[in-house]
CSV table of C-alpha atoms in Angstrom, one decimal:
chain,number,residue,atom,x,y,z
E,1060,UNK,CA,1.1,-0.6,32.5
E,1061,UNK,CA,-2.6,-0.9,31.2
E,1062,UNK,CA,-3.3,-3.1,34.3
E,1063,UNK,CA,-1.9,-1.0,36.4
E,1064,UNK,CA,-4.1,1.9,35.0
E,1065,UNK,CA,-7.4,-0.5,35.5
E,1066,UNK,CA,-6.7,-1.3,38.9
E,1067,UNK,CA,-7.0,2.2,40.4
E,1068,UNK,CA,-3.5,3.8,40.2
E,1069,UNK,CA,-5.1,6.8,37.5
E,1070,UNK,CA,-6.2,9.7,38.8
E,1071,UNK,CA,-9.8,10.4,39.8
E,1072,UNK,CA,-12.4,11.2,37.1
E,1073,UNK,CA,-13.4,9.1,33.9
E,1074,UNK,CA,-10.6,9.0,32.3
E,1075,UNK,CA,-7.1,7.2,33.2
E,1076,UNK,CA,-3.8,8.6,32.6
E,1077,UNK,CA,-3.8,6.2,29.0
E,1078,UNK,CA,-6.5,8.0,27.7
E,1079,UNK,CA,-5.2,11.2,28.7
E,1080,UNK,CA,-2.2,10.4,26.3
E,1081,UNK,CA,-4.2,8.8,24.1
E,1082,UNK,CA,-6.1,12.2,23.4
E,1083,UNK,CA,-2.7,14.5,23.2
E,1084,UNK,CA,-1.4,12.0,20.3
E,1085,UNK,CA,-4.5,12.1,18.6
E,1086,UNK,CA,-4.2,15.8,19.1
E,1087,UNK,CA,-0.5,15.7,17.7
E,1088,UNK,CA,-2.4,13.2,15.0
E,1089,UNK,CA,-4.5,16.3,13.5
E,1090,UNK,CA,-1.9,18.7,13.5
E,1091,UNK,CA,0.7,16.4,11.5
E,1092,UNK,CA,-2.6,16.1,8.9
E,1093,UNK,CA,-2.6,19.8,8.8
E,1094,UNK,CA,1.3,20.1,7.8
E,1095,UNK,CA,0.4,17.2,5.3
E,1096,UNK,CA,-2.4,19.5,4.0
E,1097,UNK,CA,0.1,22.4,3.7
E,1098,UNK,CA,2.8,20.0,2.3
E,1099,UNK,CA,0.1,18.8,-0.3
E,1100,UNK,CA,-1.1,22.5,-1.3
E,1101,UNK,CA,2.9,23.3,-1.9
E,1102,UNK,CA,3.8,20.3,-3.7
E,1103,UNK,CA,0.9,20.0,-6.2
E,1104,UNK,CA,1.5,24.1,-6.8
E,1105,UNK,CA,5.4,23.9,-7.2
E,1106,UNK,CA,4.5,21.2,-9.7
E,1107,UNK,CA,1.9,22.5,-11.7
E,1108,UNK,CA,2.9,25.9,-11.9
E,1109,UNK,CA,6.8,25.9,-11.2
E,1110,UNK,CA,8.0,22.6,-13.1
E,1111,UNK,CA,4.9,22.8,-16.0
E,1112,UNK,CA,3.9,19.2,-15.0
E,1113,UNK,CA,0.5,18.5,-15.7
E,1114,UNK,CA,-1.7,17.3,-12.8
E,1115,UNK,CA,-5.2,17.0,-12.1
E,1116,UNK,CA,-5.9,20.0,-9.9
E,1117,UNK,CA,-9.7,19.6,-9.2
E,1118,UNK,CA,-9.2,15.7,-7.8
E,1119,UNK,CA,-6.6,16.4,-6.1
E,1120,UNK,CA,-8.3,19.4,-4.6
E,1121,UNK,CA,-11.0,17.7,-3.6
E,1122,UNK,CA,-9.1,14.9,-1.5
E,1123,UNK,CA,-7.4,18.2,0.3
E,1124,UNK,CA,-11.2,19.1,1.0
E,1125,UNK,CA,-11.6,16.1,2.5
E,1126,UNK,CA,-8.8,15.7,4.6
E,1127,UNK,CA,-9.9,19.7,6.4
E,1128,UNK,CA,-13.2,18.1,6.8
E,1129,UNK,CA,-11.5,15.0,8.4
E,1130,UNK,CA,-9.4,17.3,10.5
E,1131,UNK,CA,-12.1,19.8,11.5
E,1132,UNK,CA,-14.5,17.0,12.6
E,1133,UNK,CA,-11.2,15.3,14.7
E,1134,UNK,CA,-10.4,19.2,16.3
E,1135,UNK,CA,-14.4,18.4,17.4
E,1136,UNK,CA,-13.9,14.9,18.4
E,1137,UNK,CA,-10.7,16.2,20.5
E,1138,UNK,CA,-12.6,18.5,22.5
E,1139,UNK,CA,-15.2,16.2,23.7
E,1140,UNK,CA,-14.8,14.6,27.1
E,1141,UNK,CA,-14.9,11.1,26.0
E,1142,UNK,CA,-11.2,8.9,25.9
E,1143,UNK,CA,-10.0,8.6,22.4
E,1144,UNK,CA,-9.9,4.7,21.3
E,1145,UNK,CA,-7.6,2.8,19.8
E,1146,UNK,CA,-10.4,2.2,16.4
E,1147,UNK,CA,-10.5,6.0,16.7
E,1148,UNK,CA,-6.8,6.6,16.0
E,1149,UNK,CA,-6.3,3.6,13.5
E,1150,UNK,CA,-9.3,4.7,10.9
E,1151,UNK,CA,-7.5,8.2,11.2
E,1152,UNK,CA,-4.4,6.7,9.6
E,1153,UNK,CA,-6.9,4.5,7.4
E,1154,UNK,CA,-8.3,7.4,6.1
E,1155,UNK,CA,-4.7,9.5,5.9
E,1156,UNK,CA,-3.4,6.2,3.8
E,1157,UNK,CA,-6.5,6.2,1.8
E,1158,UNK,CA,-6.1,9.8,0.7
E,1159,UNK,CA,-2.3,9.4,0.3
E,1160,UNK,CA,-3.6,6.6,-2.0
E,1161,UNK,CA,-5.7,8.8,-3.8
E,1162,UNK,CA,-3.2,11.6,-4.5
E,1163,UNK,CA,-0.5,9.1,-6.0
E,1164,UNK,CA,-3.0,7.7,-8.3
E,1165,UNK,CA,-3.9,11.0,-9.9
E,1166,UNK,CA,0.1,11.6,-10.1
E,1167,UNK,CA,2.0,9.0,-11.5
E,1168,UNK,CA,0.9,5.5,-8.8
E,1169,UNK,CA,4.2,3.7,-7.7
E,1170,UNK,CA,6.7,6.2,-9.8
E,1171,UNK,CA,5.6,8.8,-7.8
E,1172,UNK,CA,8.7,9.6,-5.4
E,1173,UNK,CA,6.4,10.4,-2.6
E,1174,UNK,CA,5.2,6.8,-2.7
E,1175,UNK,CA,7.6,6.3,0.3
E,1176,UNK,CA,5.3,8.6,2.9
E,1177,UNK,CA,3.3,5.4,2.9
E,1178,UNK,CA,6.0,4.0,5.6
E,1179,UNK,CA,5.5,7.5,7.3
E,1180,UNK,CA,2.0,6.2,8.3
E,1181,UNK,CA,3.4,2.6,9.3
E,1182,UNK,CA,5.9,4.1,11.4
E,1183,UNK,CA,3.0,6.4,13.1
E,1184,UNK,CA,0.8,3.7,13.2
E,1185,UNK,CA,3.5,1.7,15.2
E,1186,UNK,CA,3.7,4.0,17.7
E,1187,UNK,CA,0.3,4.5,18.3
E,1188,UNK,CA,-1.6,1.7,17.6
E,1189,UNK,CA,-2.2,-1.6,19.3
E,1190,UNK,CA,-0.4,-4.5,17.4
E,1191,UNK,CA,-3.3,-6.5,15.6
E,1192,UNK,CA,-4.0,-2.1,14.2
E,1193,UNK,CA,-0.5,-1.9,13.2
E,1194,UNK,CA,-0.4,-4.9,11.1
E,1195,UNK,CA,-3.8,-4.3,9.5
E,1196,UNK,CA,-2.3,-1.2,8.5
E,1197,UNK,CA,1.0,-2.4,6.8
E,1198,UNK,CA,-1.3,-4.3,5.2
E,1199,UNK,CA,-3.9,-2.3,3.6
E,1200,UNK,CA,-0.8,0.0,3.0
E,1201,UNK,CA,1.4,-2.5,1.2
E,1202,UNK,CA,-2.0,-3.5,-0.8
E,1203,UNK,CA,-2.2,0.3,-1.8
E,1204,UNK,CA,1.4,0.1,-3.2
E,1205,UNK,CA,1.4,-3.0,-5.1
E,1206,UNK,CA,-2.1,-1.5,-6.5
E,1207,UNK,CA,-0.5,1.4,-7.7
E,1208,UNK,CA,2.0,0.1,-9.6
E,1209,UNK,CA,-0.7,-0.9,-12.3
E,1210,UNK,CA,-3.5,1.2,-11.8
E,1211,UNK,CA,-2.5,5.1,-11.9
E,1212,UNK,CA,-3.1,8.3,-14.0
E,1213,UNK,CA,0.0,9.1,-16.1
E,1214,UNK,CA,1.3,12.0,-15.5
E,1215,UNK,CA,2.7,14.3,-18.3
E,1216,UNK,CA,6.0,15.5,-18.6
E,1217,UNK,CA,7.1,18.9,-20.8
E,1218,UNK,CA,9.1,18.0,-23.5
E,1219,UNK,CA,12.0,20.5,-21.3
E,1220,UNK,CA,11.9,17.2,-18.5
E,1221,UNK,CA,11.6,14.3,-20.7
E,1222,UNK,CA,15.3,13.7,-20.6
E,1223,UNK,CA,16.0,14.7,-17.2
E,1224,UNK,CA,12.9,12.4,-15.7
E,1225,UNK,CA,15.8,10.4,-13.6
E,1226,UNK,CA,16.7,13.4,-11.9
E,1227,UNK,CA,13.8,14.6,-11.5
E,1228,UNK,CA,12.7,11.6,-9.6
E,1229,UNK,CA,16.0,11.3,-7.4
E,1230,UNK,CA,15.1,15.5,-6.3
E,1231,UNK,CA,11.6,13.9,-5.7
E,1232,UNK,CA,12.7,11.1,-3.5
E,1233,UNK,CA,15.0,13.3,-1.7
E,1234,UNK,CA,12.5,16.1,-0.6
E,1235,UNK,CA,10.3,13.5,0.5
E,1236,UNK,CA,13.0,11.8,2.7
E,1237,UNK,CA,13.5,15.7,4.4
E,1238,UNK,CA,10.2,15.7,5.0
E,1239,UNK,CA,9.3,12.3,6.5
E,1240,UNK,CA,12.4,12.5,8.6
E,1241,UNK,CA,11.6,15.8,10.1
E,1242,UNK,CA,8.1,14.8,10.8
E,1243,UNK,CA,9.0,11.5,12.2
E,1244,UNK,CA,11.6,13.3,14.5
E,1245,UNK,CA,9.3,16.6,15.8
E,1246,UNK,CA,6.1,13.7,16.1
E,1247,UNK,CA,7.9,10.7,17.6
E,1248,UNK,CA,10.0,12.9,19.9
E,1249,UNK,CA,6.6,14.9,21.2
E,1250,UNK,CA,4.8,11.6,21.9
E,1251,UNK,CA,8.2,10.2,23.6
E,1252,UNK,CA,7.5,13.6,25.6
E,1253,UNK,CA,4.1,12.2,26.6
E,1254,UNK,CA,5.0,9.1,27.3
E,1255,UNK,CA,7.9,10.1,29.7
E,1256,UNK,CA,4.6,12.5,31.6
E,1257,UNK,CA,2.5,9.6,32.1
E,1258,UNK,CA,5.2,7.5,33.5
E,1259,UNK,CA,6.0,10.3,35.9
E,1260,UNK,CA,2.7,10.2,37.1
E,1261,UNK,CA,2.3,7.0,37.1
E,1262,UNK,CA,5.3,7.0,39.3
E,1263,UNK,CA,4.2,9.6,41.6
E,1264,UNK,CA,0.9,7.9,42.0
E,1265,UNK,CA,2.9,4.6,42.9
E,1266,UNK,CA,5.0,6.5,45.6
E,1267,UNK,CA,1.6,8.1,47.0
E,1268,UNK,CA,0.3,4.8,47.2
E,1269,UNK,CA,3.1,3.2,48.8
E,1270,UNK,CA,2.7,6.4,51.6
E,1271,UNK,CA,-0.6,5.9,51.8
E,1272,UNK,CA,-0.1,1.8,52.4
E,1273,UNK,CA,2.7,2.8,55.1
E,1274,UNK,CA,0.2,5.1,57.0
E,1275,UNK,CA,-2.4,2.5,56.9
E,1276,UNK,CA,0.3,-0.7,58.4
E,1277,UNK,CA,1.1,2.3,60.8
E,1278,UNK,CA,-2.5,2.8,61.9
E,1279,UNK,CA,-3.3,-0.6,62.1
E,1280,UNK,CA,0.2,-1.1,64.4
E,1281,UNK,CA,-1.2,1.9,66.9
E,1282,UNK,CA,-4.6,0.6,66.5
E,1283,UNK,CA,-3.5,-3.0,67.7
E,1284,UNK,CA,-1.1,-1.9,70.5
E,1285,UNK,CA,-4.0,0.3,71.8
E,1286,UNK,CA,-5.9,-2.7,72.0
E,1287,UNK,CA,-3.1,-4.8,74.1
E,1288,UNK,CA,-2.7,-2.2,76.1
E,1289,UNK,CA,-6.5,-1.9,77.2
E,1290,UNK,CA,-6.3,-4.9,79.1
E,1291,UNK,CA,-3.4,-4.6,81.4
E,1292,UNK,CA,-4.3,-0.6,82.0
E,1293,UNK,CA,-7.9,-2.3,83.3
E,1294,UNK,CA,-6.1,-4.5,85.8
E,1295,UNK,CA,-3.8,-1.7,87.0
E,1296,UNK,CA,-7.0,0.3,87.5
E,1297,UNK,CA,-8.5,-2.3,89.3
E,1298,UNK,CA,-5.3,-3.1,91.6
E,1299,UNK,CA,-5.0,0.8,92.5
E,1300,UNK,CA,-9.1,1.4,93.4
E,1301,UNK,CA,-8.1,-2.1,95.7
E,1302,UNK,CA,-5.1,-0.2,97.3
E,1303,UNK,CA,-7.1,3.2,97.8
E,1304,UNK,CA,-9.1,1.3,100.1
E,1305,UNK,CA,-7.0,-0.9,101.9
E,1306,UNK,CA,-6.7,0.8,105.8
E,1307,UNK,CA,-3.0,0.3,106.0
E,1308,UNK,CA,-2.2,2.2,103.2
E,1309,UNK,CA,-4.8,4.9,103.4
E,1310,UNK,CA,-3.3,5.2,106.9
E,1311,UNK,CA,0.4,6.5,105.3
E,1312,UNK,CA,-0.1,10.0,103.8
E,1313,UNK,CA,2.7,9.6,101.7
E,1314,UNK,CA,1.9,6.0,100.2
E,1315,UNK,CA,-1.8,7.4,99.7
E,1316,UNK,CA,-0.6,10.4,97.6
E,1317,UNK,CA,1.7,8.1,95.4
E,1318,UNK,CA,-1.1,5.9,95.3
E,1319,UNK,CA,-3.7,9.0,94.0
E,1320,UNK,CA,-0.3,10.4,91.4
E,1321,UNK,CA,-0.2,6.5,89.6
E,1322,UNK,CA,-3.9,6.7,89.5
E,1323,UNK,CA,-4.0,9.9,87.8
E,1324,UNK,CA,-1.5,8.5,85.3
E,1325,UNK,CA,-3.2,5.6,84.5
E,1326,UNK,CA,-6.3,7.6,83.8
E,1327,UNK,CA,-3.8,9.8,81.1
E,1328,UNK,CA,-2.6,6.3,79.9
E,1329,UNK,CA,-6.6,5.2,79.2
E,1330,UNK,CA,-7.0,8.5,77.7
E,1331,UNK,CA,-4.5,8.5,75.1
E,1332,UNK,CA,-5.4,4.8,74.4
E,1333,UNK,CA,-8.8,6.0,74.3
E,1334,UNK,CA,-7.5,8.9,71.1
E,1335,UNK,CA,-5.8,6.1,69.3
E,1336,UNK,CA,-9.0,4.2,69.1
E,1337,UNK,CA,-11.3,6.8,68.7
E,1338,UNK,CA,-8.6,8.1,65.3
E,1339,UNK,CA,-9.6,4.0,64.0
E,1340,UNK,CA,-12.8,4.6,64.6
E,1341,UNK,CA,-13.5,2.8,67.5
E,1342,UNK,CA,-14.0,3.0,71.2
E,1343,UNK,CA,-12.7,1.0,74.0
E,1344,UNK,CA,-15.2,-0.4,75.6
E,1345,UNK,CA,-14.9,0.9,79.6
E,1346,UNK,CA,-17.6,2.4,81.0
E,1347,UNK,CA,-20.7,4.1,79.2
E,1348,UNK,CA,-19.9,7.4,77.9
E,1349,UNK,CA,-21.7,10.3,75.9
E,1350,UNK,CA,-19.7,10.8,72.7
C-alpha cells in the first residue's frame, strides 16, 4: 500500500493519504495521553486520600506536569502542515513508557498492579509503529519492568491494609485490566475506523484511475481510426473532383447531383475526422488552414 501511495494514487497536495492517517492517530495518540493524565490525577488521589496509602505527591506531580507539556506541544505539532513520522509517533510512546516508568517507581516498581499498562503501550505501539519501532519498544519496555523489580520506592501501607495487601493488589490488577481493555477497544477500533477511510479512498482513487486509463485507450482508439480513415477519405475526394469533371457525367443532371450529394458527405466525413484530431491535439494535414 505504501508503494501504491508513492507512485501517484494520493490525492494532490504534500501530503499522501498515509500521512493523513498518520496525523489522525497521532491525534487519537494525544487524547489517549489526556485520559492517562486524568486516570493518573484519580488514581494517585483515591490512593492517597481514600485508602491512606502514602505516596510521593510532588514527583508524581511533576511527571503529570510533564506529560501536559508533552501533550500541549503534540496538540502544536498536530496542527502544523507537516506529515507526522513514524520517529514522531514512536518517541511519543518512549516518552509515555518513560513516564509510566517513573510513576511505578515512586509507587511500589513491579508490585505495583498497574505495572501491566506497560503492554498497553506495546499493543499501541504495534498498531502504529513500523516493525524495527515496535520491537525497540518491547524492548526498552521489558528493560523498564525487569528494572523495577529491584529498584523502586516502597510504598507504605496503614497498619488497617497490612493484612489485606493480597486483595488489595488483586482490586488493583483488576481496575487496571477495565481500563486497558476499554482503551484498547475505543483506540484500536477508532484507528481500524481510519484505516477502513483510507482504504476507501484509496479504492476510489484506483477506480478513478482505471476510468481515467479507459478514456485514454478510448482516445487513442478514435485518435488512430481518425488517422486510417484520413487516407481513404483523400482518395475518395480525389476520385469525386475526377468525376465532376469528366463530360459524360457532367452531361447527366441526375448522376452530376449524386455526384455533388457524395461530395458534400465526404467533406462532413473530413470534418468530423478533422474534430477527432483536433480533441488529440492534432490536425490532419489537408490543405493549409487558419486555426
Amino acid at each position: 500500500m505504501s508503494d501504491l501511495l508513492g507512485q501517484g494514487w494520493g490525492p494532490p497536495g504534500p501530503m499522501t493519504l498515509h500521512d493523513k492517517t498518520n496525523k489522525q492517530n497521532f491525534l487519537l495518540l494525544i487524547q489517549l495521553r489526556w485520559i492517562a493524565v486524568g486516570g493518573q490525577i484519580v488514581t494517585i488521589l483515591f490512593v492517597r486520600y481514600v485508602l491512606g496509602i502514602g505516596l510521593p505527591l510532588v514527583p508524581m506531580a511533576v511527571v503529570i506536569l510533564l506529560l501536559i507539556a508533552l501533550n500541549v506541544a503534540s496538540l502544536r505539532r498536530h496542527s502544523s502542515q507537516d506529515a507526522i513520522t513514524n520517529t514522531e509517533l514512536f518517541l511519543g510512546l518512549l516518552l509515555d513508557v518513560t513516564a509510566l516508568t517513573v510513576q511505578l517507581y515512586l509507587s511500589g516498581g513491579a508490585s505495583n498492579p498497574f505495572i501491566s499498562l506497560y503492554l498497553l503501550q506495546v499493543i499501541l505501539g504495534a498498531v502504529l509503529l513500523e516493525t524495527w519501532s515496535v520491537w525497540a519498544l518491547v524492548f526498552i519496555a521489558s528493560t523498564c519492568f525487569i528494572a523495577l523489580t529491584t529498584f523502586y520506592r516502597e510504598i507504605s501501607l496503614p497498619a488497617a491494609h497490612g493484612a489485606g495487601l493480597f486483595s488489595l493488589h488483586i482490586q488493583g490488577m483488576f481496575i487496571c485490566f477495565v481500563l486497558a481493555a476499554t482503551l484498547l477497544v475505543l483506540f484500536i477500533t477508532r484507528v481500524q475506523n481510519n484505516i477502513r477511510t483510507r482504504d476507501a479512498h484509496l479504492a476510489d482513487l484506483r477506480q478513478q484511475s482505471a476510468e481515467e486509463a479507459h478514456i485514454v485507450r478510448m482516445g487513442l482508439l478514435a485518435s488512430g481510426a481518425a488517422h486510417e480513415l484520413g487516407t481513404p477519405l483523400a482518395t475518395l475526394s480525389v476520385i469525386l473532383n475526377d468525376w465532376q469533371r469528366m463530360p459524360a457525367l457532367e452531361a447527366d443532371p441526375d448522376l452530376a447531383q449524386e455526384i455533388r450529394e457524395m461530395q458534400g458527405q465526404l467533406d462532413r466525413c473530413k470534418k468530423i475526422v478533422s474534430g477527432i484530431l483536433m480533441s488529440s491535439g492534432e490536425l490532419r494535414g489537408e490543405g493549409t488552414v487558419r486555426t
